[in-house]
PDB file of C-alpha atoms and ligand atoms in Angstrom:
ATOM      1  CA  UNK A 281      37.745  -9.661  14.791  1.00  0.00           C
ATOM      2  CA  UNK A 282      37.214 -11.924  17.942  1.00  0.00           C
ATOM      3  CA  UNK A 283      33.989 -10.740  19.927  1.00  0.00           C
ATOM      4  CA  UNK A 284      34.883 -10.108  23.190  1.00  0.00           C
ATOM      5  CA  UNK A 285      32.302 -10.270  26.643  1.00  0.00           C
ATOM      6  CA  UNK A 286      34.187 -11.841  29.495  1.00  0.00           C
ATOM      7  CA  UNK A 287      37.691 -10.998  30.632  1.00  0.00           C
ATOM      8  CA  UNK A 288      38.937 -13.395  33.869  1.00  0.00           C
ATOM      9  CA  UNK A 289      41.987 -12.943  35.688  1.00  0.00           C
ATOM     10  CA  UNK A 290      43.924 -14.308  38.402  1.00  0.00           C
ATOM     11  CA  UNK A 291      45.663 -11.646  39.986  1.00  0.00           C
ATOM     12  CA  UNK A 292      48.592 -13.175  41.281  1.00  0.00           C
ATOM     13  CA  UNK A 293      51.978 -11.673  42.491  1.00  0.00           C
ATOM     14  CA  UNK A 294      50.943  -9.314  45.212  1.00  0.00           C
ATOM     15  CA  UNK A 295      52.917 -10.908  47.962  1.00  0.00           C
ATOM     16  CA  UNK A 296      56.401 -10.884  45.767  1.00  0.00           C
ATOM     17  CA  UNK A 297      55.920  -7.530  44.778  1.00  0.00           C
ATOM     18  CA  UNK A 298      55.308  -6.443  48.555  1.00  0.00           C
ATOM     19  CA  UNK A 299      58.195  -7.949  49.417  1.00  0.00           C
ATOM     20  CA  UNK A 300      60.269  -6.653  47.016  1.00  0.00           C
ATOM     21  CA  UNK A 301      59.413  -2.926  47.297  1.00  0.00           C
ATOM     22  CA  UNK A 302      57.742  -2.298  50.511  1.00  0.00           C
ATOM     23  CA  UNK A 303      58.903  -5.448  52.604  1.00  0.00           C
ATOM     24  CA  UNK A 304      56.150  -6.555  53.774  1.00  0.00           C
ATOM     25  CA  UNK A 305      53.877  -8.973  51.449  1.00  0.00           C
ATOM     26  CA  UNK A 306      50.366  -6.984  52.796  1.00  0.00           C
ATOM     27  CA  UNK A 307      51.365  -4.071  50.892  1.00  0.00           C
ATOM     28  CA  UNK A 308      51.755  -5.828  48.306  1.00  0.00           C
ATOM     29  CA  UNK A 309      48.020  -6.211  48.425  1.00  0.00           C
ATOM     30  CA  UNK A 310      47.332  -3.503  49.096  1.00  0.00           C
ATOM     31  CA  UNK A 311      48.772  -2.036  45.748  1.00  0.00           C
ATOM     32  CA  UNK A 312      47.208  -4.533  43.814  1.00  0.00           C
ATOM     33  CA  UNK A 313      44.040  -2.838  44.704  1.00  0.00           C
ATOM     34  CA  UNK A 314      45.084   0.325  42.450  1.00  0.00           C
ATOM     35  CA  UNK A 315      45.822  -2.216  40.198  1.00  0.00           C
ATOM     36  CA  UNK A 316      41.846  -3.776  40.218  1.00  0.00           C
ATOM     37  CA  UNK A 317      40.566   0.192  39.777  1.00  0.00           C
ATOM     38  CA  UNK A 318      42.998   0.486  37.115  1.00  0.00           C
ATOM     39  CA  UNK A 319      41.932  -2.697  34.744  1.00  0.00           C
ATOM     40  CA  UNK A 320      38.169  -1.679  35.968  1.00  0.00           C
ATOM     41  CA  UNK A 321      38.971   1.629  34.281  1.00  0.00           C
ATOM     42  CA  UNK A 322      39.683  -0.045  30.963  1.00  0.00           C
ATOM     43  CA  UNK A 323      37.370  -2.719  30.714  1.00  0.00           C
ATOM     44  CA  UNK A 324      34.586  -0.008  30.526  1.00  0.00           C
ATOM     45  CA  UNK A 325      36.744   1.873  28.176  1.00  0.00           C
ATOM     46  CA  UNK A 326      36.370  -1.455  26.012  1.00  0.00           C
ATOM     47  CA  UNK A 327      32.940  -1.859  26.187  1.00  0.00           C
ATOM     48  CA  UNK A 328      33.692  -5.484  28.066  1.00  0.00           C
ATOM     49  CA  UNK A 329      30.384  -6.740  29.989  1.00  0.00           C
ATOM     50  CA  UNK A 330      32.119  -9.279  32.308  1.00  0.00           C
ATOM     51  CA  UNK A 331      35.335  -9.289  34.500  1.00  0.00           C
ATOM     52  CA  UNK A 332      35.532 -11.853  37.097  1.00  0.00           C
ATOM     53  CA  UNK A 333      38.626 -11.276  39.415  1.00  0.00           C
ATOM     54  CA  UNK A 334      40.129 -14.163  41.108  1.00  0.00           C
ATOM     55  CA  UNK A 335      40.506 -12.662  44.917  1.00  0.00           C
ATOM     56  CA  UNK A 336      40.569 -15.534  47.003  1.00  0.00           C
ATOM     57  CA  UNK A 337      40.753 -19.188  46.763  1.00  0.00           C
ATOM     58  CA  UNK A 338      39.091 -22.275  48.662  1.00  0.00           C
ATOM     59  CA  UNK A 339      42.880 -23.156  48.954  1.00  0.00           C
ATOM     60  CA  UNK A 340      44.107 -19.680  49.973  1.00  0.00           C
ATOM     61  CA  UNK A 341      42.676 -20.946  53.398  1.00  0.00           C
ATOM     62  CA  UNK A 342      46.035 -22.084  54.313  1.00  0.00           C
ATOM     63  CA  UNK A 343      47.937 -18.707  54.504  1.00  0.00           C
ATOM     64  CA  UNK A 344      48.645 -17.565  57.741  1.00  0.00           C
ATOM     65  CA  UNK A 345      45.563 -15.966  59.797  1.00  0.00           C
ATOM     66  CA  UNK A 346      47.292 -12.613  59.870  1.00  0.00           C
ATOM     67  CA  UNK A 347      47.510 -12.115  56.051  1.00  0.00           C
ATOM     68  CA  UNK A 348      43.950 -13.802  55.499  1.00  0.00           C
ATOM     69  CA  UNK A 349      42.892 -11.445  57.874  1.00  0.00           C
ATOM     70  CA  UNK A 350      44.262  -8.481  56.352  1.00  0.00           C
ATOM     71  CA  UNK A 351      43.350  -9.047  53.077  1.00  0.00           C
ATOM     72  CA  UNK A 352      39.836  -9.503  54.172  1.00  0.00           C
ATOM     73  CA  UNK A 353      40.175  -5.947  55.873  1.00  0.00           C
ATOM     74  CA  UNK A 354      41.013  -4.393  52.792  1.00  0.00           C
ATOM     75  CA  UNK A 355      38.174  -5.981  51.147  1.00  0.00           C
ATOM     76  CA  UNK A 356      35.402  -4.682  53.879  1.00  0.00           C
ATOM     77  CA  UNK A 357      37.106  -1.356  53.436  1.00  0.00           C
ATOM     78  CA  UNK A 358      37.053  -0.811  49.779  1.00  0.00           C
ATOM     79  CA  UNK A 359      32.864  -2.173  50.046  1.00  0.00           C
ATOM     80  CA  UNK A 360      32.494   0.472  52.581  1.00  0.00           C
ATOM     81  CA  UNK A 361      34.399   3.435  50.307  1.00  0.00           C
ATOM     82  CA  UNK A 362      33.711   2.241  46.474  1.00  0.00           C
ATOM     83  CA  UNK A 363      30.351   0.801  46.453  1.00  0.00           C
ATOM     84  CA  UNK A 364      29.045   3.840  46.115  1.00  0.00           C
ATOM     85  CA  UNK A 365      31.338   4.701  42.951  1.00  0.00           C
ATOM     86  CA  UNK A 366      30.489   1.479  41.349  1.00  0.00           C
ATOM     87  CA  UNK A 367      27.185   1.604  41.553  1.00  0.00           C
ATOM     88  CA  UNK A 368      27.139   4.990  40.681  1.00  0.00           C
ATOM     89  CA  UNK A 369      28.614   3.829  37.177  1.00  0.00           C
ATOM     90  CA  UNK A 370      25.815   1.643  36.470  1.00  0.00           C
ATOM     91  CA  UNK A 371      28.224  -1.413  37.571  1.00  0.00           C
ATOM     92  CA  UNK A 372      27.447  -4.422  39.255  1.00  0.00           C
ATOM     93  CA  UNK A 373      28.757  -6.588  41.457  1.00  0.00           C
ATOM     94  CA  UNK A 374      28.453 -10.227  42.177  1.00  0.00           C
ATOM     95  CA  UNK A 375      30.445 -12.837  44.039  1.00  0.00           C
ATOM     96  CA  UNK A 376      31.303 -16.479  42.745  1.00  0.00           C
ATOM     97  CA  UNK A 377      32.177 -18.507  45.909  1.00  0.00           C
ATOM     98  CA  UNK A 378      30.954 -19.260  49.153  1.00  0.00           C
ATOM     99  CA  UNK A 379      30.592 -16.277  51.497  1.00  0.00           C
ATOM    100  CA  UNK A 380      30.913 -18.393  55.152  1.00  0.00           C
ATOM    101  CA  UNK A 381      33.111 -14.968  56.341  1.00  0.00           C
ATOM    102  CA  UNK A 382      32.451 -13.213  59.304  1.00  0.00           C
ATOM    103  CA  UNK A 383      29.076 -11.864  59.790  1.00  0.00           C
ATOM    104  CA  UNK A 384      30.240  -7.927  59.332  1.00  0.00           C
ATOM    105  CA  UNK A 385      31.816  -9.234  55.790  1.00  0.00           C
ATOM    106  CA  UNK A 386      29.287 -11.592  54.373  1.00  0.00           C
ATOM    107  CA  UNK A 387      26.847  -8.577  55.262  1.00  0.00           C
ATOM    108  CA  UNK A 388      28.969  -6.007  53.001  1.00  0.00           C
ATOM    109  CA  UNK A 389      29.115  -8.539  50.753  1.00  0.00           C
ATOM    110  CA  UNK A 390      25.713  -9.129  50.398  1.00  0.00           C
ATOM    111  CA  UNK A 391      24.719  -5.065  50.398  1.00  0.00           C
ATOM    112  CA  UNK A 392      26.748  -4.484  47.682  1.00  0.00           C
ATOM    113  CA  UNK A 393      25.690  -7.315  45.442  1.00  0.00           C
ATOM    114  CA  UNK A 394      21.741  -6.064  46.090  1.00  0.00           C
ATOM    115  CA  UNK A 395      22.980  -2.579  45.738  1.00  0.00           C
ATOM    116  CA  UNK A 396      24.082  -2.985  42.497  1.00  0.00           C
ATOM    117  CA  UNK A 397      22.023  -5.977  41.378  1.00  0.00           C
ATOM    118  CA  UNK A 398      20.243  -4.089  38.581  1.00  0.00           C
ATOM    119  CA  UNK A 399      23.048  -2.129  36.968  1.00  0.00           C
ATOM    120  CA  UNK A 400      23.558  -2.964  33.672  1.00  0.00           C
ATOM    121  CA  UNK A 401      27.697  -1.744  32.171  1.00  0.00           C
ATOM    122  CA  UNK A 402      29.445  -3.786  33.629  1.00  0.00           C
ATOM    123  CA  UNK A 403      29.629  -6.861  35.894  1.00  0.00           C
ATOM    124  CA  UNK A 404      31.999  -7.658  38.242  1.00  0.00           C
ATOM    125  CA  UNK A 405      32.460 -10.935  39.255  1.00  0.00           C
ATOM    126  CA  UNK A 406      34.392 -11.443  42.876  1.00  0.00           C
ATOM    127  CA  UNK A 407      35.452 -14.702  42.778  1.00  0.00           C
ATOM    128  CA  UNK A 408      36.107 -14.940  46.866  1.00  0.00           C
ATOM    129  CA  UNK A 409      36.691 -18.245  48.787  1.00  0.00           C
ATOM    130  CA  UNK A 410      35.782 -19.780  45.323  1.00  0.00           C
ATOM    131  CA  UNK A 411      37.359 -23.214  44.008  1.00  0.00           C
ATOM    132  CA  UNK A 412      36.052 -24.380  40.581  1.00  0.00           C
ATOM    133  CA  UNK A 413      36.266 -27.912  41.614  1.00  0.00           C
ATOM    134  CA  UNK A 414      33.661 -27.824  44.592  1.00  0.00           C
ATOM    135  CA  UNK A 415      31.640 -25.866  41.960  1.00  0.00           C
ATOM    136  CA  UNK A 416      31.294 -28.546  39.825  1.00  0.00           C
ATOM    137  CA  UNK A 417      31.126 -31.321  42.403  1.00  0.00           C
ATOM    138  CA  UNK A 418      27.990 -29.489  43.874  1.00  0.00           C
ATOM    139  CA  UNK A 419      26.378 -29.107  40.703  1.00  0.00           C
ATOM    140  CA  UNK A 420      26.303 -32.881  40.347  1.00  0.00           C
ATOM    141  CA  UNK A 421      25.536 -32.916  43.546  1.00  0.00           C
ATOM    142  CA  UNK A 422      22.028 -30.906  43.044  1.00  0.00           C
ATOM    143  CA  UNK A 423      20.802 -32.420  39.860  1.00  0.00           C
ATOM    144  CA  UNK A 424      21.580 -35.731  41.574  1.00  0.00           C
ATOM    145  CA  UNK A 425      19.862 -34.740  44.221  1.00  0.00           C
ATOM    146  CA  UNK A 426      17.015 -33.513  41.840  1.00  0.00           C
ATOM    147  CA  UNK A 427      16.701 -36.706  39.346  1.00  0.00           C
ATOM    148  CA  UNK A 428      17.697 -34.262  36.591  1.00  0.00           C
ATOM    149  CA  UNK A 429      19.936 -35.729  33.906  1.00  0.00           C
ATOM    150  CA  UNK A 430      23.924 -34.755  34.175  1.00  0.00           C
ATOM    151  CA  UNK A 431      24.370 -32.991  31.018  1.00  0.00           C
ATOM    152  CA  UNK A 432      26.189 -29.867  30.170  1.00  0.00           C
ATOM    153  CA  UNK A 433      23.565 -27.627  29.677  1.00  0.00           C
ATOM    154  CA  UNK A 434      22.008 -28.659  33.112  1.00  0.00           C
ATOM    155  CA  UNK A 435      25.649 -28.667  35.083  1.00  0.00           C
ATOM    156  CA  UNK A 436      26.268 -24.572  33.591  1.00  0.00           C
ATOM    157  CA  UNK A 437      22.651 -24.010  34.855  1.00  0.00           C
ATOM    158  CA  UNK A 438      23.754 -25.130  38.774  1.00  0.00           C
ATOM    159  CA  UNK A 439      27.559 -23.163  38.438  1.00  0.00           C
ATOM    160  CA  UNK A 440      27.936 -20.285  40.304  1.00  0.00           C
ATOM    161  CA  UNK A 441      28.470 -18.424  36.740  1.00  0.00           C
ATOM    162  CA  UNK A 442      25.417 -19.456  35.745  1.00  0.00           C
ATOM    163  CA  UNK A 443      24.324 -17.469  32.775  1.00  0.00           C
ATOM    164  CA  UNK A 444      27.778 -15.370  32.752  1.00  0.00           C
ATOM    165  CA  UNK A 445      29.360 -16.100  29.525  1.00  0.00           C
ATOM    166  CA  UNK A 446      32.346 -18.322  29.476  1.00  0.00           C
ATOM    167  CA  UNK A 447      35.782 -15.881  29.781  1.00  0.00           C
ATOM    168  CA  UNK A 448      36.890 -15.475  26.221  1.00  0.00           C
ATOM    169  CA  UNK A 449      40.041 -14.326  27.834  1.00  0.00           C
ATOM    170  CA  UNK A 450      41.814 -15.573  30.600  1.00  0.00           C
ATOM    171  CA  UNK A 451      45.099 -13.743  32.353  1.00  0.00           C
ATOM    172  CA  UNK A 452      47.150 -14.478  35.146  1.00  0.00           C
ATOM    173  CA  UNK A 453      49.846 -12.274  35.738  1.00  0.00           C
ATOM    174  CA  UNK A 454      52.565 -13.271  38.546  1.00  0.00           C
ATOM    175  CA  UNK A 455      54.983 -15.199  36.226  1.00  0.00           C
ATOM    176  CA  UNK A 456      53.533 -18.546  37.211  1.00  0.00           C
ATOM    177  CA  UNK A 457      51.921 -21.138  34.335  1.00  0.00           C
ATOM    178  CA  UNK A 458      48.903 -22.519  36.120  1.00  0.00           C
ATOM    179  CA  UNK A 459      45.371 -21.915  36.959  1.00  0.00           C
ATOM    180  CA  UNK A 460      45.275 -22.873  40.452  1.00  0.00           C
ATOM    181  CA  UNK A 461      41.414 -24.375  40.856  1.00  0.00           C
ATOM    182  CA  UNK A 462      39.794 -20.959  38.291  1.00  0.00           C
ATOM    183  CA  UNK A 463      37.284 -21.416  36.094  1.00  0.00           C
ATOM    184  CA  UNK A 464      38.325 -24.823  34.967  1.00  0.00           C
ATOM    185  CA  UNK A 465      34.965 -26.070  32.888  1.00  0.00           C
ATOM    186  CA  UNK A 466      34.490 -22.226  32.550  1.00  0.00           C
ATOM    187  CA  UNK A 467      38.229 -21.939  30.170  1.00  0.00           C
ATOM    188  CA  UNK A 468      37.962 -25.076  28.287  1.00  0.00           C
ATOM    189  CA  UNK A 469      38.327 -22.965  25.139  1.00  0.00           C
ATOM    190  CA  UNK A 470      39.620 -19.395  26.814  1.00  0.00           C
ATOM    191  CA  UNK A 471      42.684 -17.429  25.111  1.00  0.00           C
ATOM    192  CA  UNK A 472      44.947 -18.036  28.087  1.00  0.00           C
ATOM    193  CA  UNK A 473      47.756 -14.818  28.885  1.00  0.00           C
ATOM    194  CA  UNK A 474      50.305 -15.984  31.220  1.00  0.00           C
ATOM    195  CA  UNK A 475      52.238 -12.023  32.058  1.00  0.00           C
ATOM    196  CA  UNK A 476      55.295 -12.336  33.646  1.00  0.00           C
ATOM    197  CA  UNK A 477      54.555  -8.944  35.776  1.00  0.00           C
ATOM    198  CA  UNK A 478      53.334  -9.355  39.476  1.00  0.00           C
ATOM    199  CA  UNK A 479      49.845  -7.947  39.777  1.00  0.00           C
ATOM    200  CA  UNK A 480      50.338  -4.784  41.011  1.00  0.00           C
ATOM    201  CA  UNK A 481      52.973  -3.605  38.049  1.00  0.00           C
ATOM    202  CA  UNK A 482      50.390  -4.714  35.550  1.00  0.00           C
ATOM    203  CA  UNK A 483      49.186  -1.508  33.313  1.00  0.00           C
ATOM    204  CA  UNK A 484      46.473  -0.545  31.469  1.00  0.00           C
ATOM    205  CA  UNK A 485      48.684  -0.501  28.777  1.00  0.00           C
ATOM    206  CA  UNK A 486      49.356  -4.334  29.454  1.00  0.00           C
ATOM    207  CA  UNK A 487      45.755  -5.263  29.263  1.00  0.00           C
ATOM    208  CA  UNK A 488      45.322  -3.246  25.927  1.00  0.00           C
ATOM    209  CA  UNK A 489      47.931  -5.137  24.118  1.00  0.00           C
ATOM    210  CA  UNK A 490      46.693  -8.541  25.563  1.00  0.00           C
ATOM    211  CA  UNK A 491      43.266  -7.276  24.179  1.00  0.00           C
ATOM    212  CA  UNK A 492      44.339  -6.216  20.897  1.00  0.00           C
ATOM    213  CA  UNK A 493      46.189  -9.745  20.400  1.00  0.00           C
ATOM    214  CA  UNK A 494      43.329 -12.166  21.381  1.00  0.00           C
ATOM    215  CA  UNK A 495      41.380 -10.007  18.702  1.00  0.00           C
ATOM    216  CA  UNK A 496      43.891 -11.371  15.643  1.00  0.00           C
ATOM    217  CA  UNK A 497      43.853 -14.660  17.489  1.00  0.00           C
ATOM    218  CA  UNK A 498      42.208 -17.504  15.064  1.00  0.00           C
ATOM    219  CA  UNK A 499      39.896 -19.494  17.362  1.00  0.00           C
ATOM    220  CA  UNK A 500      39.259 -23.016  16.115  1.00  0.00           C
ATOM    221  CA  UNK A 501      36.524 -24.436  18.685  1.00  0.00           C
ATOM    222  CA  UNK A 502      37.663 -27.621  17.188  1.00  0.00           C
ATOM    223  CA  UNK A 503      36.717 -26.771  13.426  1.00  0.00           C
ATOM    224  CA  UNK A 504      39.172 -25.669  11.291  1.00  0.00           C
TER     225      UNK A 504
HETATM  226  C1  LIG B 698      47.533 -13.041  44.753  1.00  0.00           C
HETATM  227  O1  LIG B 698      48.789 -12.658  45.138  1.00  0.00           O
HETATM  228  C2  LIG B 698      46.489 -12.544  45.684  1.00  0.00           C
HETATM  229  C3  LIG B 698      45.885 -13.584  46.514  1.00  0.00           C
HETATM  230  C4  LIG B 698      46.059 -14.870  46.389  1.00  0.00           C
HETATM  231  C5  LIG B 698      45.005 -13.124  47.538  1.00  0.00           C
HETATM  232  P1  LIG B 698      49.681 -13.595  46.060  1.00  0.00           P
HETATM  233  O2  LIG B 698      49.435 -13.210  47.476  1.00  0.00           O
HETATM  234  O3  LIG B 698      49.470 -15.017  45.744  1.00  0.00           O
HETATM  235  O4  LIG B 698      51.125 -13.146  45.636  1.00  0.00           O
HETATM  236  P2  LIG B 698      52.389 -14.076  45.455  1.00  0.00           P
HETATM  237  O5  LIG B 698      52.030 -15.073  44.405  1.00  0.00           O
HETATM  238  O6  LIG B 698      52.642 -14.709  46.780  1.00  0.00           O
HETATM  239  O7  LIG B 698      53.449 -13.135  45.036  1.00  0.00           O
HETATM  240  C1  LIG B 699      45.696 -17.938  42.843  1.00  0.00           C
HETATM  241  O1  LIG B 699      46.903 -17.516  43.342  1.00  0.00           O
HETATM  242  C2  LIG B 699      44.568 -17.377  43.634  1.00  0.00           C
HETATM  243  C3  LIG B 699      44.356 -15.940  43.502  1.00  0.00           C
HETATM  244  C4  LIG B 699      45.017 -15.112  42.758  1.00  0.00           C
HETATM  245  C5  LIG B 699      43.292 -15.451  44.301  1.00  0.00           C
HETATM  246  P1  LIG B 699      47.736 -18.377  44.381  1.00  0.00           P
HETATM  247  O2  LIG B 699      48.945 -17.599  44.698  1.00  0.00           O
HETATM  248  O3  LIG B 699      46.887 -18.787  45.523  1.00  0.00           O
HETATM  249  O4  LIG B 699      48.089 -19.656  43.525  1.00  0.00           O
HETATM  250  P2  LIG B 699      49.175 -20.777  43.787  1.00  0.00           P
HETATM  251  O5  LIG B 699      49.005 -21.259  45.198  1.00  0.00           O
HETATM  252  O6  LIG B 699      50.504 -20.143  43.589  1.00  0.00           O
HETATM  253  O7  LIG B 699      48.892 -21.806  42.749  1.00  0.00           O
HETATM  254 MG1  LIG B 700      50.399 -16.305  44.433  1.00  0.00          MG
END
């Protein structure tokens, strides 16, 4: 059976499903937040060490201010109410991307990851205004800028993931076949789910089965 350490996922399809049920695409996001607690739930149930969550992308920039705004409301609110929770189940929390948000937000932000910077369950990564191609342009950047060789082992050391295990799994639900500037070095060899269901129909149930097939999965790495 397939070890497993590091789920990813893009959760995508929160503005379709908003619109479908509740008109409006914010409460769409909203629901995908039961959605996060949900898969949080199981991925301690599964003994998992790592979930990163794609939440918001260098590119996600160009969505009007309104919904930008209120997904970034939802985001200081659920700090300010489940921080407490999480840390409370030994999990911890740390964001992948650059936090330039407002000064209330990049302060939650930044409470919450030294809040829960010695728990040891589970991480949570928060991948938030996070683009994997800046992430490996800066990395060159810094060795560059250090006279250090450009190798593998030295570009992984200057990722934001730096010593998170690559994703053995990667899932994007939404019904869309792309990964939309994630993890890119990161998923060179990840067991990629595309799920047709929009984020916030996505079940525990879902994420078991997913589980239980990358487990039969043979991975190659290139041998045979
Ligand atoms: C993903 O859902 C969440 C974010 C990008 C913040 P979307 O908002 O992209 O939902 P769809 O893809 O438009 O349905
Ligand atoms: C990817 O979803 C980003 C997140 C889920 C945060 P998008 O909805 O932004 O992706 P595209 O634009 O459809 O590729
Ligand atoms: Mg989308």
């Amino acid at each position: 059976m397939n070890p497993l350490n590091h789920v990813a996922i893009i959760m995508d399809g929160n503005g379709r499903w908003g619109l479908k049920y509740k008109n409006s695409r914010n409460a769409g996001h909203r629901a995908g937040l039961n959605t996060v607690e949900k898969i949080i739930k199981e991925t301690i149930h599964q003994k998992i060490k790592y979930l990163t969550l794609y939440a918001f992308s260098t590119e996600n920039w160009k969505r009007p201010r309104k919904e930008i705004k209120y997904l970034f409301d939802l985001l200081e609110n659920f700090l300010i109410n489940k921080i407490d929770k999480l840390n409370d189940q030994n999990i911890k929390l740390k964001i992948i991307g650059i936090k330039n948000f407002s000064t209330k937000l990049n302060k939650l932000l930044n409470i919450a990851e030294k809040k829960t910077c010695k728990n040891t369950k589970l991480q949570i990564n928060l991948a938030l205004n996070y683009g994997s191609k800046s992430e490996i342009i800066n990395a060159i950047k810094k060795l560059k800028k250090n006279n250090k060789p450009i190798n593998e082992k030295n570009l992984i050391k200057n990722f934001q993931t730096k010593n998170i295990p690559d994703p053995e799994i990667l899932i994007r639900t939404g019904n869309t076949k792309r990964l939309s500037n994630f993890l890119l070095w990161q998923a060179a060899y990840s067991e990629i789910f595309f799920e047709k269901k929009l984020w916030p129909s996505f079940e525990r149930s879902d994420f078991k089965k997913i589980i239980r097939k990358y487990k039969s999965i043979k991975r190659n790495f290139g041998s045979i």
